[in-house]
């Protein structure tokens, strides 16, 4: 195992429009012995480039996933074409050269939500993302995968895009919610956050997402004093698996409703996996143990009891649920 430590050097110029970020990278082995280090000047100014994710491969090469805007206006969508006004690049850093190897990612006119870099079981770098077909939206259409090959080129990983199936998204919803989802021509799941990305030994990609959002309410009393409260929602889990052949093997919706006013607290989930499957542990309302697919789950309130449950997805996507204690 290798460890990558990245840090930003003091900018030479105060203006983001003029300053080219300079990053320092240090790579260590599992005994914290330094393998190599260096300083690299980014190819774009800070005004148009954002650092989205860092990673490292088994050979000790460093990687940066960068979001690069078309202009300093930093728009998500081009007003004339309606297409994304940015692109993503994978920047590769090696101990043998001060030159940055850069590879542009083709987005197929999609808008990237959450990007990440992970090394595959065959030691290639995978770009894993959630994506949307809409610019200014909190919706997620599915998963986008790309791969950086040995020649420094980024290509689609197998099919490239994997859309969440509507038939699975409509499960464990009220009848009214299902009707609204099915009426939309191109429904997207709302408020989806990526929690876990696993590259299994056989080369398959597993992604666990969660519906998460914060509700803000402001009240004004008779004296004109205002009070703002926040409610945090950690709801359904979406788990998807793309097999080593690049096929969308399955997606499963794990029903869950959690809310509270003190941040994460006893909400969200913990994922543990091995060869037998994927295990999701979380606190739940006991009334949700025998849910039918046309039922919406009841809420677990943070700090108000709740039972520890485990939901298992086996390698074929078969789901089971047990009450632990």
PDB file of C-alpha atoms in Angstrom, residues 185-303:
ATOM      1  CA  UNK A 185     -40.424  11.477 -19.113  1.00  0.00           C
ATOM      2  CA  UNK A 186     -36.904  11.291 -17.706  1.00  0.00           C
ATOM      3  CA  UNK A 187     -37.064  10.928 -13.936  1.00  0.00           C
ATOM      4  CA  UNK A 188     -33.886  11.513 -11.907  1.00  0.00           C
ATOM      5  CA  UNK A 189     -33.327  10.499  -8.281  1.00  0.00           C
ATOM      6  CA  UNK A 190     -33.015  13.593  -6.079  1.00  0.00           C
ATOM      7  CA  UNK A 191     -30.363  14.534  -3.502  1.00  0.00           C
ATOM      8  CA  UNK A 192     -28.125  11.522  -4.132  1.00  0.00           C
ATOM      9  CA  UNK A 193     -24.713  11.451  -2.419  1.00  0.00           C
ATOM     10  CA  UNK A 194     -22.027   8.816  -3.118  1.00  0.00           C
ATOM     11  CA  UNK A 195     -20.922   7.144   0.122  1.00  0.00           C
ATOM     12  CA  UNK A 196     -18.826   4.121  -0.978  1.00  0.00           C
ATOM     13  CA  UNK A 197     -17.025   2.941  -4.123  1.00  0.00           C
ATOM     14  CA  UNK A 198     -15.595  -0.579  -4.130  1.00  0.00           C
ATOM     15  CA  UNK A 199     -13.541  -2.278  -6.826  1.00  0.00           C
ATOM     16  CA  UNK A 200     -14.028  -5.988  -6.198  1.00  0.00           C
ATOM     17  CA  UNK A 201     -11.267  -8.565  -6.864  1.00  0.00           C
ATOM     18  CA  UNK A 202     -13.069  -9.815  -9.988  1.00  0.00           C
ATOM     19  CA  UNK A 203     -12.973  -6.311 -11.509  1.00  0.00           C
ATOM     20  CA  UNK A 204     -16.602  -5.380 -10.849  1.00  0.00           C
ATOM     21  CA  UNK A 205     -17.495  -1.900  -9.594  1.00  0.00           C
ATOM     22  CA  UNK A 206     -19.854  -1.432  -6.652  1.00  0.00           C
ATOM     23  CA  UNK A 207     -21.245   1.970  -5.666  1.00  0.00           C
ATOM     24  CA  UNK A 208     -23.381   2.777  -2.628  1.00  0.00           C
ATOM     25  CA  UNK A 209     -25.310   6.061  -2.626  1.00  0.00           C
ATOM     26  CA  UNK A 210     -27.686   7.689  -0.151  1.00  0.00           C
ATOM     27  CA  UNK A 211     -30.465  10.238  -0.415  1.00  0.00           C
ATOM     28  CA  UNK A 212     -29.344  13.107   1.820  1.00  0.00           C
ATOM     29  CA  UNK A 213     -30.618  16.665   2.204  1.00  0.00           C
ATOM     30  CA  UNK A 214     -31.002  19.411   4.807  1.00  0.00           C
ATOM     31  CA  UNK A 215     -34.218  21.347   5.413  1.00  0.00           C
ATOM     32  CA  UNK A 216     -33.942  24.888   6.785  1.00  0.00           C
ATOM     33  CA  UNK A 217     -36.809  26.633   8.564  1.00  0.00           C
ATOM     34  CA  UNK A 218     -36.762  30.215   9.904  1.00  0.00           C
ATOM     35  CA  UNK A 219     -39.319  31.446  12.419  1.00  0.00           C
ATOM     36  CA  UNK A 220     -40.059  35.004  13.594  1.00  0.00           C
ATOM     37  CA  UNK A 221     -41.709  35.508  16.989  1.00  0.00           C
ATOM     38  CA  UNK A 222     -43.985  38.364  18.106  1.00  0.00           C
ATOM     39  CA  UNK A 223     -40.966  40.433  19.140  1.00  0.00           C
ATOM     40  CA  UNK A 224     -39.364  40.201  15.729  1.00  0.00           C
ATOM     41  CA  UNK A 225     -36.677  37.739  16.784  1.00  0.00           C
ATOM     42  CA  UNK A 226     -35.803  35.054  14.246  1.00  0.00           C
ATOM     43  CA  UNK A 227     -34.795  31.477  14.906  1.00  0.00           C
ATOM     44  CA  UNK A 228     -33.427  29.119  12.252  1.00  0.00           C
ATOM     45  CA  UNK A 229     -33.571  25.354  12.631  1.00  0.00           C
ATOM     46  CA  UNK A 230     -32.095  22.611  10.464  1.00  0.00           C
ATOM     47  CA  UNK A 231     -33.454  19.110   9.911  1.00  0.00           C
ATOM     48  CA  UNK A 232     -31.110  16.503   8.415  1.00  0.00           C
ATOM     49  CA  UNK A 233     -32.547  13.686   6.307  1.00  0.00           C
ATOM     50  CA  UNK A 234     -30.697  10.432   5.586  1.00  0.00           C
ATOM     51  CA  UNK A 235     -33.057   8.368   3.451  1.00  0.00           C
ATOM     52  CA  UNK A 236     -32.965   5.528   0.911  1.00  0.00           C
ATOM     53  CA  UNK A 237     -29.776   3.729  -0.102  1.00  0.00           C
ATOM     54  CA  UNK A 238     -29.128   3.022  -3.789  1.00  0.00           C
ATOM     55  CA  UNK A 239     -26.615   0.218  -4.356  1.00  0.00           C
ATOM     56  CA  UNK A 240     -25.434  -0.589  -7.883  1.00  0.00           C
ATOM     57  CA  UNK A 241     -23.052  -3.155  -9.340  1.00  0.00           C
ATOM     58  CA  UNK A 242     -21.377  -3.128 -12.757  1.00  0.00           C
ATOM     59  CA  UNK A 243     -19.693  -6.462 -13.418  1.00  0.00           C
ATOM     60  CA  UNK A 244     -16.235  -7.053 -14.870  1.00  0.00           C
ATOM     61  CA  UNK A 245     -17.710  -7.380 -18.375  1.00  0.00           C
ATOM     62  CA  UNK A 246     -19.094  -3.840 -18.102  1.00  0.00           C
ATOM     63  CA  UNK A 247     -22.734  -4.880 -17.764  1.00  0.00           C
ATOM     64  CA  UNK A 248     -25.111  -3.172 -15.350  1.00  0.00           C
ATOM     65  CA  UNK A 249     -25.678  -6.312 -13.291  1.00  0.00           C
ATOM     66  CA  UNK A 250     -28.163  -4.862 -10.779  1.00  0.00           C
ATOM     67  CA  UNK A 251     -29.286  -1.913  -8.707  1.00  0.00           C
ATOM     68  CA  UNK A 252     -31.162  -2.261  -5.459  1.00  0.00           C
ATOM     69  CA  UNK A 253     -33.037   0.322  -3.439  1.00  0.00           C
ATOM     70  CA  UNK A 254     -32.753  -0.225   0.311  1.00  0.00           C
ATOM     71  CA  UNK A 255     -35.653   1.604   1.993  1.00  0.00           C
ATOM     72  CA  UNK A 256     -34.674   3.859   4.877  1.00  0.00           C
ATOM     73  CA  UNK A 257     -36.028   7.034   6.489  1.00  0.00           C
ATOM     74  CA  UNK A 258     -33.976   8.869   9.117  1.00  0.00           C
ATOM     75  CA  UNK A 259     -34.138  12.455  10.317  1.00  0.00           C
ATOM     76  CA  UNK A 260     -32.846  14.621  13.146  1.00  0.00           C
ATOM     77  CA  UNK A 261     -31.641  18.077  14.102  1.00  0.00           C
ATOM     78  CA  UNK A 262     -28.054  17.440  15.258  1.00  0.00           C
ATOM     79  CA  UNK A 263     -26.131  16.590  12.125  1.00  0.00           C
ATOM     80  CA  UNK A 264     -25.439  12.933  11.340  1.00  0.00           C
ATOM     81  CA  UNK A 265     -25.924  11.618  14.883  1.00  0.00           C
ATOM     82  CA  UNK A 266     -27.258   8.036  14.744  1.00  0.00           C
ATOM     83  CA  UNK A 267     -28.224   8.311  11.082  1.00  0.00           C
ATOM     84  CA  UNK A 268     -26.810   7.089   7.733  1.00  0.00           C
ATOM     85  CA  UNK A 269     -25.211   3.622   7.456  1.00  0.00           C
ATOM     86  CA  UNK A 270     -22.034   1.591   7.717  1.00  0.00           C
ATOM     87  CA  UNK A 271     -21.007  -0.670   4.834  1.00  0.00           C
ATOM     88  CA  UNK A 272     -19.020  -3.883   5.339  1.00  0.00           C
ATOM     89  CA  UNK A 273     -18.339  -6.305   2.491  1.00  0.00           C
ATOM     90  CA  UNK A 274     -16.578  -9.570   1.760  1.00  0.00           C
ATOM     91  CA  UNK A 275     -16.873 -12.385  -0.766  1.00  0.00           C
ATOM     92  CA  UNK A 276     -20.332 -13.297   0.548  1.00  0.00           C
ATOM     93  CA  UNK A 277     -21.857  -9.895  -0.172  1.00  0.00           C
ATOM     94  CA  UNK A 278     -22.435  -6.331   1.011  1.00  0.00           C
ATOM     95  CA  UNK A 279     -23.766  -5.615   4.512  1.00  0.00           C
ATOM     96  CA  UNK A 280     -25.463  -2.310   5.370  1.00  0.00           C
ATOM     97  CA  UNK A 281     -25.838  -1.602   9.093  1.00  0.00           C
ATOM     98  CA  UNK A 282     -28.083   1.219  10.310  1.00  0.00           C
ATOM     99  CA  UNK A 283     -30.661   2.217  12.910  1.00  0.00           C
ATOM    100  CA  UNK A 284     -34.216   1.721  11.754  1.00  0.00           C
ATOM    101  CA  UNK A 285     -37.820   1.888  12.891  1.00  0.00           C
ATOM    102  CA  UNK A 286     -38.940  -1.632  13.821  1.00  0.00           C
ATOM    103  CA  UNK A 287     -42.143  -1.139  11.781  1.00  0.00           C
ATOM    104  CA  UNK A 288     -40.005  -1.318   8.616  1.00  0.00           C
ATOM    105  CA  UNK A 289     -38.897  -4.924   9.090  1.00  0.00           C
ATOM    106  CA  UNK A 290     -41.584  -6.439   6.829  1.00  0.00           C
ATOM    107  CA  UNK A 291     -42.115  -3.722   4.218  1.00  0.00           C
ATOM    108  CA  UNK A 292     -43.850  -4.540   0.955  1.00  0.00           C
ATOM    109  CA  UNK A 293     -42.454  -3.004  -2.233  1.00  0.00           C
ATOM    110  CA  UNK A 294     -45.458  -0.656  -2.499  1.00  0.00           C
ATOM    111  CA  UNK A 295     -45.000   0.668   1.076  1.00  0.00           C
ATOM    112  CA  UNK A 296     -42.966   3.703   2.143  1.00  0.00           C
ATOM    113  CA  UNK A 297     -40.841   3.217   5.287  1.00  0.00           C
ATOM    114  CA  UNK A 298     -41.538   4.882   8.640  1.00  0.00           C
ATOM    115  CA  UNK A 299     -39.041   7.371  10.091  1.00  0.00           C
ATOM    116  CA  UNK A 300     -36.324   6.687  12.617  1.00  0.00           C
ATOM    117  CA  UNK A 301     -35.764   9.855  14.669  1.00  0.00           C
ATOM    118  CA  UNK A 302     -32.173  10.546  15.628  1.00  0.00           C
ATOM    119  CA  UNK A 303     -31.709   9.998  19.363  1.00  0.00           C
TER     120      UNK A 303
END
